[in-house]
Coordinates of C-alpha atoms and ligand atoms in Angstrom, one line a residue:
Chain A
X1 CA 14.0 40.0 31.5
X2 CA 13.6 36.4 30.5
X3 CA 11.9 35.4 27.1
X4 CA 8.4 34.5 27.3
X5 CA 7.2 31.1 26.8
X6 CA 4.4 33.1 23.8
X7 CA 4.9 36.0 22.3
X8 CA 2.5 37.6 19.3
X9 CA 3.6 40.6 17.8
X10 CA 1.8 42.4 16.0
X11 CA -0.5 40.0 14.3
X12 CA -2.8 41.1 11.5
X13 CA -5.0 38.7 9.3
X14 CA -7.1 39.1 6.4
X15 CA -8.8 36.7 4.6
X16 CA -8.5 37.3 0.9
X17 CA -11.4 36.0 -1.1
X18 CA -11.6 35.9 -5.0
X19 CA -13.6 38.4 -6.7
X20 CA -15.1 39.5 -2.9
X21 CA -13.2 42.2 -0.7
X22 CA -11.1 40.4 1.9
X23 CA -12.3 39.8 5.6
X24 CA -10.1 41.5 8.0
X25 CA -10.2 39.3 10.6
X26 CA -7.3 40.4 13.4
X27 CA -5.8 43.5 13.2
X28 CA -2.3 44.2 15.4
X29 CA -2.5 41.3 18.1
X30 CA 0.4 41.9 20.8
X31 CA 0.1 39.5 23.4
X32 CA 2.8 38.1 26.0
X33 CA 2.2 35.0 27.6
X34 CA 4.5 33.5 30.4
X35 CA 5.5 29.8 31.2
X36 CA 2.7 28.0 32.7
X37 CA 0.2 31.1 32.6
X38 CA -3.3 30.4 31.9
X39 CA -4.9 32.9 29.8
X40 CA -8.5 33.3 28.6
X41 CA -9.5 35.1 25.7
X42 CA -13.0 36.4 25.7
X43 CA -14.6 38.7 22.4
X44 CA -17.8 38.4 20.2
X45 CA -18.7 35.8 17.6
X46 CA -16.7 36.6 14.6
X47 CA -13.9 38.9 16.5
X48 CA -11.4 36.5 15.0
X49 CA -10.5 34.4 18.2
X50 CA -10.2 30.8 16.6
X51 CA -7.8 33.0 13.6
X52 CA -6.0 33.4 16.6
X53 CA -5.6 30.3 17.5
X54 CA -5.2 29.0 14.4
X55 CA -2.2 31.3 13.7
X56 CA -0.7 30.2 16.9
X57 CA -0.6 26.7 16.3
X58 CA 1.0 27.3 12.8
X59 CA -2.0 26.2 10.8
X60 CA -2.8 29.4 9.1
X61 CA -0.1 32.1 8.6
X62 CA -0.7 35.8 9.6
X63 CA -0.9 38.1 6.7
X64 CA 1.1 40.4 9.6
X65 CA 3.2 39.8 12.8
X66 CA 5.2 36.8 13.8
X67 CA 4.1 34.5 16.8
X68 CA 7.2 33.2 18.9
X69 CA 7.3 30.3 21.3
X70 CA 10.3 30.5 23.9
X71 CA 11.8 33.5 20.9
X72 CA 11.7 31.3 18.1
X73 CA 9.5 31.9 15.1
X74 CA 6.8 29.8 14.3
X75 CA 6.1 28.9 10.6
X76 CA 3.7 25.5 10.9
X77 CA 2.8 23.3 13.9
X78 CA 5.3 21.9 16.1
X79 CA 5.3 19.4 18.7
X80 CA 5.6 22.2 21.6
X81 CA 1.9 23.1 21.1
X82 CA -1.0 21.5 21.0
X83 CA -4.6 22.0 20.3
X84 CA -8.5 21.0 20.7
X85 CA -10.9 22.3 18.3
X86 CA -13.9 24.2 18.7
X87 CA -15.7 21.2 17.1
X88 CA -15.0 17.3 18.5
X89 CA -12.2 16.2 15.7
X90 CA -12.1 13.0 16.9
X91 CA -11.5 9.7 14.3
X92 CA -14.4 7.6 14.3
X93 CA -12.7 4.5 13.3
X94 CA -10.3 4.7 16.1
X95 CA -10.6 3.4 19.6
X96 CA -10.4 5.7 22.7
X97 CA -7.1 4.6 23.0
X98 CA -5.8 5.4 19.6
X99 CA -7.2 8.1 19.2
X100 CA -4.9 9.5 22.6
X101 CA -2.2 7.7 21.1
X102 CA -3.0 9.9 17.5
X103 CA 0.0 12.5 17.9
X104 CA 2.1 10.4 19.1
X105 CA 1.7 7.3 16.2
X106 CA 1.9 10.7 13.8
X107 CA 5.2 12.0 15.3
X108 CA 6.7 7.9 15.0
X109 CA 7.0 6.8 18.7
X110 CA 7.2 3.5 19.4
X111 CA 4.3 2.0 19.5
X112 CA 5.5 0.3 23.4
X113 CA 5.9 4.2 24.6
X114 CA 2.9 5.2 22.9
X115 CA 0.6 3.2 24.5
X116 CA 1.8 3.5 27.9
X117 CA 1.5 7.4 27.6
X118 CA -1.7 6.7 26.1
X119 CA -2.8 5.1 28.9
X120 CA -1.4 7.2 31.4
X121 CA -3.8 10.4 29.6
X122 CA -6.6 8.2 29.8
X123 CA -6.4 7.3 33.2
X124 CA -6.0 10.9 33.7
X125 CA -8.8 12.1 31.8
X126 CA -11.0 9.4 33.5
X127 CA -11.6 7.0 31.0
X128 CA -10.1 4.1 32.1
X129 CA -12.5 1.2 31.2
X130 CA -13.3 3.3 27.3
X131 CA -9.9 2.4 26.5
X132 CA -11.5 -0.1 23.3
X133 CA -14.6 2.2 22.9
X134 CA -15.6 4.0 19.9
X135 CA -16.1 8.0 19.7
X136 CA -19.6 7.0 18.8
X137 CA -20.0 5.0 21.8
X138 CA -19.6 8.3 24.3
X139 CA -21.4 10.9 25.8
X140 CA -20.1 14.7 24.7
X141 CA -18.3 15.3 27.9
X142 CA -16.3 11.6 27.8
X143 CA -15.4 13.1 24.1
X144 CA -14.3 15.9 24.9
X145 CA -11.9 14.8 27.8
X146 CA -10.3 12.2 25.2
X147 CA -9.6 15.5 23.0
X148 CA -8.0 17.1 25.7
X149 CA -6.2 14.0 26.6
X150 CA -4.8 13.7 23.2
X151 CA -3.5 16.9 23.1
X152 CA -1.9 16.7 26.3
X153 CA -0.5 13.2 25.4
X154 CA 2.2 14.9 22.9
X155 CA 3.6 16.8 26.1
X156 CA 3.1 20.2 24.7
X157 CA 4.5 23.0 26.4
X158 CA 1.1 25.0 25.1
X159 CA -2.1 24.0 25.2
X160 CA -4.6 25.6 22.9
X161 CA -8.0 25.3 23.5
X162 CA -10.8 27.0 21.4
X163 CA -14.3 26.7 23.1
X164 CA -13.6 22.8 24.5
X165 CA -16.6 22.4 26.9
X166 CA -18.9 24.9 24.8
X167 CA -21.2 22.0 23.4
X168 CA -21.8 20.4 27.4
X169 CA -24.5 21.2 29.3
X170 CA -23.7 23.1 32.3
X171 CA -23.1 20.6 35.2
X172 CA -20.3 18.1 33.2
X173 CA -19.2 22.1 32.2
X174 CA -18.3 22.9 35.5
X175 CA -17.0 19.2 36.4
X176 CA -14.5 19.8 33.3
X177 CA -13.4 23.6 34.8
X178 CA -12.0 21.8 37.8
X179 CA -10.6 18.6 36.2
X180 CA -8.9 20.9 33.4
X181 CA -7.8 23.2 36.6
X182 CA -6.3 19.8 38.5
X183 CA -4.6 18.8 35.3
X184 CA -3.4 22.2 34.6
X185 CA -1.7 22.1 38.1
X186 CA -0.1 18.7 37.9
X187 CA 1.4 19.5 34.4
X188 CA 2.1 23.5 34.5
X189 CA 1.6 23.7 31.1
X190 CA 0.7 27.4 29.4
X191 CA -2.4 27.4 28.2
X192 CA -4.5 29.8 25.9
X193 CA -8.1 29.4 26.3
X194 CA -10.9 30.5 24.0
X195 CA -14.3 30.7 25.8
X196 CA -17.7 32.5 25.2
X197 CA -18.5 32.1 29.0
X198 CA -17.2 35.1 31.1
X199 CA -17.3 33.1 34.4
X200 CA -15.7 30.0 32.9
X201 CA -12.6 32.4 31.3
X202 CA -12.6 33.8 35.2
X203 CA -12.8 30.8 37.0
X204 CA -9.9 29.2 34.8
X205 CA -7.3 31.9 34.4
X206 CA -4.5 34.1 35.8
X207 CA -6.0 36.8 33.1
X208 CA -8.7 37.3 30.5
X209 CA -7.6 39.5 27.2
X210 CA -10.6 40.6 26.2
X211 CA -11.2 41.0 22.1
X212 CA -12.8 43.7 20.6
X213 CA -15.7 42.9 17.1
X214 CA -14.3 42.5 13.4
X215 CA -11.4 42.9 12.8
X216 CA -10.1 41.8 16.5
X217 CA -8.4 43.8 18.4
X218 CA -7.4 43.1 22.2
X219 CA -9.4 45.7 23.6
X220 CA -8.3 45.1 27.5
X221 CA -6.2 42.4 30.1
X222 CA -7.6 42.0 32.8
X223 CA -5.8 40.5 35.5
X224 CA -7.8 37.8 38.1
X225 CA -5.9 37.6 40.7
X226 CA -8.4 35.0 42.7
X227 CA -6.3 32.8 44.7
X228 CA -5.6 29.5 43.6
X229 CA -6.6 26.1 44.1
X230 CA -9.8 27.3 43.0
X231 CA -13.3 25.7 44.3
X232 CA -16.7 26.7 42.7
X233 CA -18.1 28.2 45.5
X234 CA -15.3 31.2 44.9
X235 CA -17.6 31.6 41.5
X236 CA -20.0 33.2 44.5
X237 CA -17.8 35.4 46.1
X238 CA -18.2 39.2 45.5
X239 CA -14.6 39.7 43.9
X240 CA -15.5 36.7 41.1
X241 CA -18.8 38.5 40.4
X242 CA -17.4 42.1 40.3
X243 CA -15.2 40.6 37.3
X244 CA -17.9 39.0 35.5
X245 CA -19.2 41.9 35.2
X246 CA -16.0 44.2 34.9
X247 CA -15.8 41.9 31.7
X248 CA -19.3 41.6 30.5
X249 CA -19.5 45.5 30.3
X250 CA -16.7 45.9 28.0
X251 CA -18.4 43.3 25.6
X252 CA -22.1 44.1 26.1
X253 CA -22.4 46.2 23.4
X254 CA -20.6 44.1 20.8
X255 CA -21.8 40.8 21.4
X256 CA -25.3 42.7 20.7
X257 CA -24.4 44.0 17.7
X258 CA -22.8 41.2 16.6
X259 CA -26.3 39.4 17.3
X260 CA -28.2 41.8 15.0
X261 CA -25.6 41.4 12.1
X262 CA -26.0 37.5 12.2
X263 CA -30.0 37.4 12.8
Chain B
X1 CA -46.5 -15.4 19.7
X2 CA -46.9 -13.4 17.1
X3 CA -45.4 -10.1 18.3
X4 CA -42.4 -12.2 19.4
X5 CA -42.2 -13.4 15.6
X6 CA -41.9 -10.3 14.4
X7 CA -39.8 -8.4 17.2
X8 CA -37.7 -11.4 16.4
X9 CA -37.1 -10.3 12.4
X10 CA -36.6 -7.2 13.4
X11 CA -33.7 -7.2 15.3
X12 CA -30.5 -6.2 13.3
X13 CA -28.4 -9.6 13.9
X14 CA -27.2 -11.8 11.6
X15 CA -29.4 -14.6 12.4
X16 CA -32.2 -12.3 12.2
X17 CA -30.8 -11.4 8.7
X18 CA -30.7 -15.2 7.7
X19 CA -34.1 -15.8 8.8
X20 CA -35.8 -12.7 7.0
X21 CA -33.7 -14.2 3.6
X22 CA -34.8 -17.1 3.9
X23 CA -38.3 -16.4 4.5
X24 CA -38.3 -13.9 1.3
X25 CA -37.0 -17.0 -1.1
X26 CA -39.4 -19.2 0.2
X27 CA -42.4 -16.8 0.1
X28 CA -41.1 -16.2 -3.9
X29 CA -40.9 -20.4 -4.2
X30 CA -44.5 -20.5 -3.0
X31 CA -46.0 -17.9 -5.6
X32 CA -43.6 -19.6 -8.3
X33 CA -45.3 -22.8 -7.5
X34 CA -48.6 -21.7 -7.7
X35 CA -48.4 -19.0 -10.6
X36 CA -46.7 -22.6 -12.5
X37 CA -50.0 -24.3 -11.9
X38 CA -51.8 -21.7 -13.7
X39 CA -49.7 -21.0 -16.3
X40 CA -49.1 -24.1 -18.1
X41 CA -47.3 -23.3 -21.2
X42 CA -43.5 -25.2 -20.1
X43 CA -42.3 -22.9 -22.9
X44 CA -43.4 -19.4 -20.9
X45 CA -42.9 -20.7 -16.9
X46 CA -41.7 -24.0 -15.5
X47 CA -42.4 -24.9 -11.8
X48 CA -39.4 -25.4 -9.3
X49 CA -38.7 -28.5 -9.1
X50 CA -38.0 -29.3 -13.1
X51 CA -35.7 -25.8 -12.7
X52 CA -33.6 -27.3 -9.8
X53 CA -33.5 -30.7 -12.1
X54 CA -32.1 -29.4 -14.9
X55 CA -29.6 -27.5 -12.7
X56 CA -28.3 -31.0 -11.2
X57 CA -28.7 -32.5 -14.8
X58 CA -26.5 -29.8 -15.7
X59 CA -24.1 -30.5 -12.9
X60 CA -24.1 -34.2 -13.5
X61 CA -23.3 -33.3 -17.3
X62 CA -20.3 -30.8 -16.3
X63 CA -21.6 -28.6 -18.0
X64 CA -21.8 -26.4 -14.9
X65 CA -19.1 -26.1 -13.8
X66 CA -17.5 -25.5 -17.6
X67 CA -19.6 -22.6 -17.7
X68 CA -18.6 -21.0 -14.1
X69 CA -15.2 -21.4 -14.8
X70 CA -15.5 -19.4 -17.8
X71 CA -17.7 -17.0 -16.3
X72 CA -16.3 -16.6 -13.0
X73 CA -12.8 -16.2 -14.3
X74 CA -13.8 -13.8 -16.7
X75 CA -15.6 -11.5 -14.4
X76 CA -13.4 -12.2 -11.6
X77 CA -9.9 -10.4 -12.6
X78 CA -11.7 -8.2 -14.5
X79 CA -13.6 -7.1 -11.5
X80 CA -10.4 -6.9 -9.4
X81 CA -8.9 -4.9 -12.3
X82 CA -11.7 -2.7 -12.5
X83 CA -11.5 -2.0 -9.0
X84 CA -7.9 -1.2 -8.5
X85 CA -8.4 0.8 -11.6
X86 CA -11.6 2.6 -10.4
X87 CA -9.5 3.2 -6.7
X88 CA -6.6 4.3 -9.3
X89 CA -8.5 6.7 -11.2
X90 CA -10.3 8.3 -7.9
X91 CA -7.6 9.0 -6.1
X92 CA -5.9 10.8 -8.8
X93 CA -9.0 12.9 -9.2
X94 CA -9.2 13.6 -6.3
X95 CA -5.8 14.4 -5.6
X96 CA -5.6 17.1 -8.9
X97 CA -8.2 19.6 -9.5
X98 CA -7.0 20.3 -12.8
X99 CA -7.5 16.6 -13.5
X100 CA -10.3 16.5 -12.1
X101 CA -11.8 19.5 -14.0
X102 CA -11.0 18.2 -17.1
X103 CA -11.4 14.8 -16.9
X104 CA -14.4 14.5 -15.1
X105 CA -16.8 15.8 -17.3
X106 CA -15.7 13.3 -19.8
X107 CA -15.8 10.7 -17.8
X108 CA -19.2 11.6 -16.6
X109 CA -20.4 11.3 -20.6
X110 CA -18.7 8.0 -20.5
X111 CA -20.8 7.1 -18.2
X112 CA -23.9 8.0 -19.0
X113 CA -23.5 6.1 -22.5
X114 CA -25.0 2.3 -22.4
X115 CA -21.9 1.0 -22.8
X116 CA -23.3 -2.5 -22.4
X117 CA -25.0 -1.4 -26.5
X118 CA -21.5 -0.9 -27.5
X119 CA -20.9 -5.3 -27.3
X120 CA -21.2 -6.2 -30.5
X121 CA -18.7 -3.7 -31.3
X122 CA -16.7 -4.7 -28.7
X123 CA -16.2 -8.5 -30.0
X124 CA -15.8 -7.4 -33.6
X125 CA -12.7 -5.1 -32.3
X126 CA -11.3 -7.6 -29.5
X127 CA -13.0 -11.1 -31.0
X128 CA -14.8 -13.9 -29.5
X129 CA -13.6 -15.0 -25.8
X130 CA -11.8 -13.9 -22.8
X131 CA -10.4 -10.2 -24.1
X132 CA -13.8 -8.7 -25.3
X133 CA -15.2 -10.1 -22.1
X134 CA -12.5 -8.4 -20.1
X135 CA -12.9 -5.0 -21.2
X136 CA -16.6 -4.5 -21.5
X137 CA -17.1 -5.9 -17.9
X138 CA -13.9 -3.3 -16.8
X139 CA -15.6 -0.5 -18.7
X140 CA -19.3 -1.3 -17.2
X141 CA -17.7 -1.6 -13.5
X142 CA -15.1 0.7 -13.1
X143 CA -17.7 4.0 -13.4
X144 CA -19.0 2.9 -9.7
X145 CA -15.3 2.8 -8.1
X146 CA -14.1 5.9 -9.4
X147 CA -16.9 8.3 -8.9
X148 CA -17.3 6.3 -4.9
X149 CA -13.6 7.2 -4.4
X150 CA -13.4 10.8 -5.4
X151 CA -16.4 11.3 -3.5
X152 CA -14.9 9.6 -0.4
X153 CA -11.6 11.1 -0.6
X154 CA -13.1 14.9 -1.1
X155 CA -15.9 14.5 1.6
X156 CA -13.8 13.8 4.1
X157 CA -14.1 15.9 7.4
X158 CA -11.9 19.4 7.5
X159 CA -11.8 19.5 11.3
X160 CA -10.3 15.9 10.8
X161 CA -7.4 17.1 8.4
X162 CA -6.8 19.9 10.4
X163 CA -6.4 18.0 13.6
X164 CA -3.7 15.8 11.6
X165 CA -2.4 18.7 10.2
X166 CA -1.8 20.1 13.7
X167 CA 0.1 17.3 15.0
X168 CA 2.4 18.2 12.2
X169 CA 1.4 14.9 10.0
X170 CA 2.7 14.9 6.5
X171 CA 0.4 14.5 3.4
X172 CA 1.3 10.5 3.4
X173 CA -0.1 10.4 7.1
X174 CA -3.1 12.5 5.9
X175 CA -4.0 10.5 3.7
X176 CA -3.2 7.3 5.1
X177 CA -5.0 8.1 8.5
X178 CA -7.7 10.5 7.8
X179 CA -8.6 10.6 4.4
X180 CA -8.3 7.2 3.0
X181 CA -10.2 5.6 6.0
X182 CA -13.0 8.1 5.5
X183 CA -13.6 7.6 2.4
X184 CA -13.1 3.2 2.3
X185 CA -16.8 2.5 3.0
X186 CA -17.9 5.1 0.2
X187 CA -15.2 3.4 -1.8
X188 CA -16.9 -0.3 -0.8
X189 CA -20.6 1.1 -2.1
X190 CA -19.3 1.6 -5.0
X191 CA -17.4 -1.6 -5.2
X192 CA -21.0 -3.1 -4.3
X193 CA -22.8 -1.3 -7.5
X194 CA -19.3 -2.6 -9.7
X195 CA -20.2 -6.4 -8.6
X196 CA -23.8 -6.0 -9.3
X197 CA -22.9 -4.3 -13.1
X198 CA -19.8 -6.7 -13.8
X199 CA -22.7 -9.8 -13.9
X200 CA -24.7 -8.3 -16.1
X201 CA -21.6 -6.9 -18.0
X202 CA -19.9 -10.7 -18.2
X203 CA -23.6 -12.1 -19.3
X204 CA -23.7 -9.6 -22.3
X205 CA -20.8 -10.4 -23.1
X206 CA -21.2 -14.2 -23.1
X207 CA -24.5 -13.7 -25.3
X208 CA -22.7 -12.8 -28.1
X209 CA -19.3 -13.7 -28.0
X210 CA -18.6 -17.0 -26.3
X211 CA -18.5 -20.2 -26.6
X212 CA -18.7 -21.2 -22.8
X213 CA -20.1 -19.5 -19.7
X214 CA -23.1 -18.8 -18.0
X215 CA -24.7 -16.1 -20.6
X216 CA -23.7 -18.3 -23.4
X217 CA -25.5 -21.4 -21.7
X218 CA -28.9 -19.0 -21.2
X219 CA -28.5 -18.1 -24.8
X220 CA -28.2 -21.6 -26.5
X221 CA -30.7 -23.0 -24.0
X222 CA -33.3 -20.4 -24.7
X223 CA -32.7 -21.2 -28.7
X224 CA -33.8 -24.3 -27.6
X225 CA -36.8 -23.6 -26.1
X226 CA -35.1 -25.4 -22.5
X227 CA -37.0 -22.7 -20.1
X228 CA -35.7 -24.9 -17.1
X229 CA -32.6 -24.8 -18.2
X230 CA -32.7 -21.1 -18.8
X231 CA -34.3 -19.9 -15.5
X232 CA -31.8 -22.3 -13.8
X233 CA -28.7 -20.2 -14.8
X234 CA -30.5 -17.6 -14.1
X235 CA -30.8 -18.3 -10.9
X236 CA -27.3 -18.9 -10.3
X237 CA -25.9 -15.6 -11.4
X238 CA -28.8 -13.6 -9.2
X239 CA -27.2 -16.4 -5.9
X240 CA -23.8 -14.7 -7.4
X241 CA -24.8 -11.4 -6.9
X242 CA -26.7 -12.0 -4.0
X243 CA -23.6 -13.0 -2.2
X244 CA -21.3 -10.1 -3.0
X245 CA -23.8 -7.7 -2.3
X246 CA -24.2 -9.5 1.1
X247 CA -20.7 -9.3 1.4
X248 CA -19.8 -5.9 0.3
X249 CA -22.2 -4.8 3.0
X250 CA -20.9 -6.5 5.8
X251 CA -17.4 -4.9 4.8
X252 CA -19.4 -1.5 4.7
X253 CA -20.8 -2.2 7.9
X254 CA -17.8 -3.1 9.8
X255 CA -15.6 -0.3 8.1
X256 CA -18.1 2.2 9.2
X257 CA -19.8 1.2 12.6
X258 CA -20.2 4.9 13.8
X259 CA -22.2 5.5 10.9
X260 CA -25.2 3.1 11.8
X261 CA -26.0 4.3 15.6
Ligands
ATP1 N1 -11.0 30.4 6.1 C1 -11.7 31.5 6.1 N2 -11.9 32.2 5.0 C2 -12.6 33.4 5.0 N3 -13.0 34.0 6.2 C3 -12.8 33.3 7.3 C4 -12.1 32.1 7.4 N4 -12.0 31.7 8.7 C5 -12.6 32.7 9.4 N5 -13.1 33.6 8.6 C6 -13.7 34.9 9.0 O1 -12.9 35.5 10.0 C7 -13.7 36.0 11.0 C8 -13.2 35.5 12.4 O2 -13.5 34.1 12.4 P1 -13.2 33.2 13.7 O3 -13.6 31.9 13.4 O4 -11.7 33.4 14.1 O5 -14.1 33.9 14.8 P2 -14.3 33.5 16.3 O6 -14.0 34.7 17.2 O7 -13.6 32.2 16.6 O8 -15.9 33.3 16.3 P3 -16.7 32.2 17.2 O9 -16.8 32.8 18.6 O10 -18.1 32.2 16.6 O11 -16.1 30.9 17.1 C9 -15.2 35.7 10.7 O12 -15.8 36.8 10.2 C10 -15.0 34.5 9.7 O13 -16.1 34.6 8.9
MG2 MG1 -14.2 30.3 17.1

């Protein structure tokens, strides 16, 4: 058996807090993810998904469990994986372009290389003409895509995304589903999505691992096995819908209670 | 007409900006003028005109330019020094909580003391000219800087540093692309507030310990009843700190553009 391009074994966190008992976050996390898989992860507010994340891309170490990309150990962030946060963490005094270029000026490219690659992610994201734009000067969407782009422009062979099209209203939503999906084609990259939308973690992967409440667990995998390209009108069919649903069950009750504990 | 006028001032241009100055001095000339024509005691008010003549009879003299080589000089590298000092001081608080624990409540007492009632002390320690000068304006002005940067540096975005921080940048790059640019225009405010307190710092100063400059000019004119002569210097130093403030806001402005829309 070959080694897989993500493995997390057995990943606990707690957050320790002085003079306050500790959070436990994630509790046991074992999670295999292949080359060029696309996996959505799906669980309550609070159930310790962005931990996850977080621990993956070697910005916060697991009190438990080692993650391993392609069987070797992570300790901090590495060039082979790449992220795009929850909130827009874009910098405000760069320009569109710089800010693709960001990992790349970090990691001491030339500065010739950088800004043809730049280019090449911006073209692909669709922002050629916002090249000398300012974050400011976009909408949410055109933000977001130069997030994505400049994790993508570092080649990573993981992508890690934690809620990226959460703060877009639903049409420029779905427009990003099928741009990420094209780009996810061309590149074959893995990629470990974080989503609170059930039909957007279907529509997007080859499997949902769905998260239990505090501390995380993964509770099930579902597999979607919905033939790819995808096209939104498959979001109708009776097999998409029978997984929403499969997958909204399990969290129901959770996602309420995590309501009434926050309200 | 009219509405055009004022959508006119409005507008956040530079002309605009000009125009609205330009009509505040005037507007302030007028109301001189006529407050002058009531009050006629030359010893309390003098109009204008007799201000901007003894300015060009001080001009003519050389006397004016004696004096704003003193004073500029004077508060000039001390302002620079204050500021790299002030940057200095910031970052290092900013960098060490220990530091900044215990050395930031004492430098918060510093600063809420007058030092500017500390002067005559000042020139009895240091004596009469350019060093007692020096360090009361660096004292006065350096407060602004270091307080702007440490409040910059430790405001600046965690999503931003954790972005960095997950393209595997080390502290230097941290700092030198996330941190540091987030926290220059704070770090220009409180350069702005440092100008505006090294003037009146440097014009202490020159009241009573100097033998040349703009503050000592205002002194010895006023002992000599010359109110012209008085409200003309004065009017210099306020053009002085008009102009940095004008220009420590522009730098603001264009530092931080995504903070204005
Ligand atoms: N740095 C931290 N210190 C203490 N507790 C933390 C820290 N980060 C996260 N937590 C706690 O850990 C738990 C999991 O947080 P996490 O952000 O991973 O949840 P999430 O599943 O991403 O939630 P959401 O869907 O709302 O984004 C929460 O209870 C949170 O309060
Ligand atoms: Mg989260």
């Amino acid at each position: 058996m070959s080694i897989a391009r993500l493995r997390i074994e057995n990943i606990d966190k707690t957050f320790n807090r002085t003079g306050k008992p500790g959070v436990e976050a994630l509790r046991g996390i074992n999670l295999s993810i292949e080359e060029g898989e696309f996996v959505a992860i799906v669980g309550a507010s609070g159930s310790g998904k962005s931990t996850l994340l977080r621990i993956i891309d070697g910005l916060l170490e697991p009190s438990g469990g080692k993650v391993y990309v392609d069987g070797a150990a992570v300790t901090r962030p590495g060039r082979d994986r790449a992220m795009v946060f929850q909130q827009d963490a874009l910098l405000p005094w760069k320009t569109v372009a710089e800010n693709v270029a960001y990992g790349l000026t970090l990691a001491r490219t030339p500065k010739a290389e950088a800004d043809k690659t730049a280019q090449y992610f911006v073209n692909l994201a669709g922002l050629q003409g916002f090249e000398q734009h300012y974050p400011h000067q976009l909408s949410g969407g055109m933000r977001q895509r130069v997030n994505v782009a400049r994790a993508l422009a570092v080649n990573p062979k993981i992508l890690l995304l934690d809620e990226p099209f959460a703060a877009l209203d639903a049409q420029t939503r779905e427009i990003m589903q099928t741009e990420l999906l094209t780009i996810w084609q061309e590149s074959k990259k893995t990629v470990v999505l974080i989503t609170h939308q059930i039909d957007e973690a279907v529509f997007l992967s080859d499997r949902v691992v769905v998260f239990s409440a505090r501390p995380g667990t993964v509770r099930q995998e579902i597999k979607v096995d919905l033939p790819r390209p995808r096209t939104l009108e498959m979001k109708r069919q009776p097999e998409f819908v029978r997984l929403v649903d499969e997958i909204w069950k399990l969290i129901e009750d959770e996602v309420r209670a995590s309501l009434k504990q926050t309200t | 007409m009219r509405k055009q006028i004022f959508e006119f001032l409005e507008q956040d241009t530079r002309s605009a900006a000009l125009v609205r100055l330009a009509v505040s001095l005037v507007s302030v000339l007028i109301l001189w003028e006529v407050v002058a024509t009531f009050v006629t005691n030359r010893l309390l008010l003098v109009p204008p005109l007799e201000v901007l003549n003894a300015l060009i009879g001080e001009v003519k003299k050389g006397a004016m330019w004696e004096n704003a080589i003193a004073t500029v000089t004077a508060v000039g590298t001390s302002f620079i020094v204050s500021v790299a000092i002030g940057i200095a001081i910031g970052l290092s608080l900013a960098s060490s909580k220990m530091l900044s624990l215990t050395a930031g409540p004492l430098l918060s007492a510093l600063n809420s003391v007058p030092i500017i009632a500390l002067a005559p002390l000042f020139i009895a320690w240091l004596g009469l000219g350019f060093a007692s000068k020096f360090v009361l304006v660096l004292l006065v002005a350096v407060f602004p800087v270091v307080v702007t940067t440490e409040a910059g540096l430790r405001a600046t975005d965690r999503q931003l540093i954790e972005a960095a921080k997950s393209f595997n940048a080390t502290g230097l790059q941290i700092f030198s692309t996330v941190t540091f640019p987030f926290a220059l225009p704070f770090i220009v405010s409180g350069i702005r507030v440092a100008w505006a307190r090294a003037l009146v710092g440097i014009v202490v100063a020159e009241f009573f310990g100097s033998f040349a400059g703009f503050g000592f000019a205002i002194m010895s004119a006023s002992q000599t009843f010359d109110t012209a002569r008085v409200l003309g210097y004065v009017i210099v130093l306020g053009a002085m700190g008009l102009i940095g403030s004008m220009i420590f806001e522009a730098l603001q402005r264009r530092l931080a553009p995504w903070r204005q829309e």
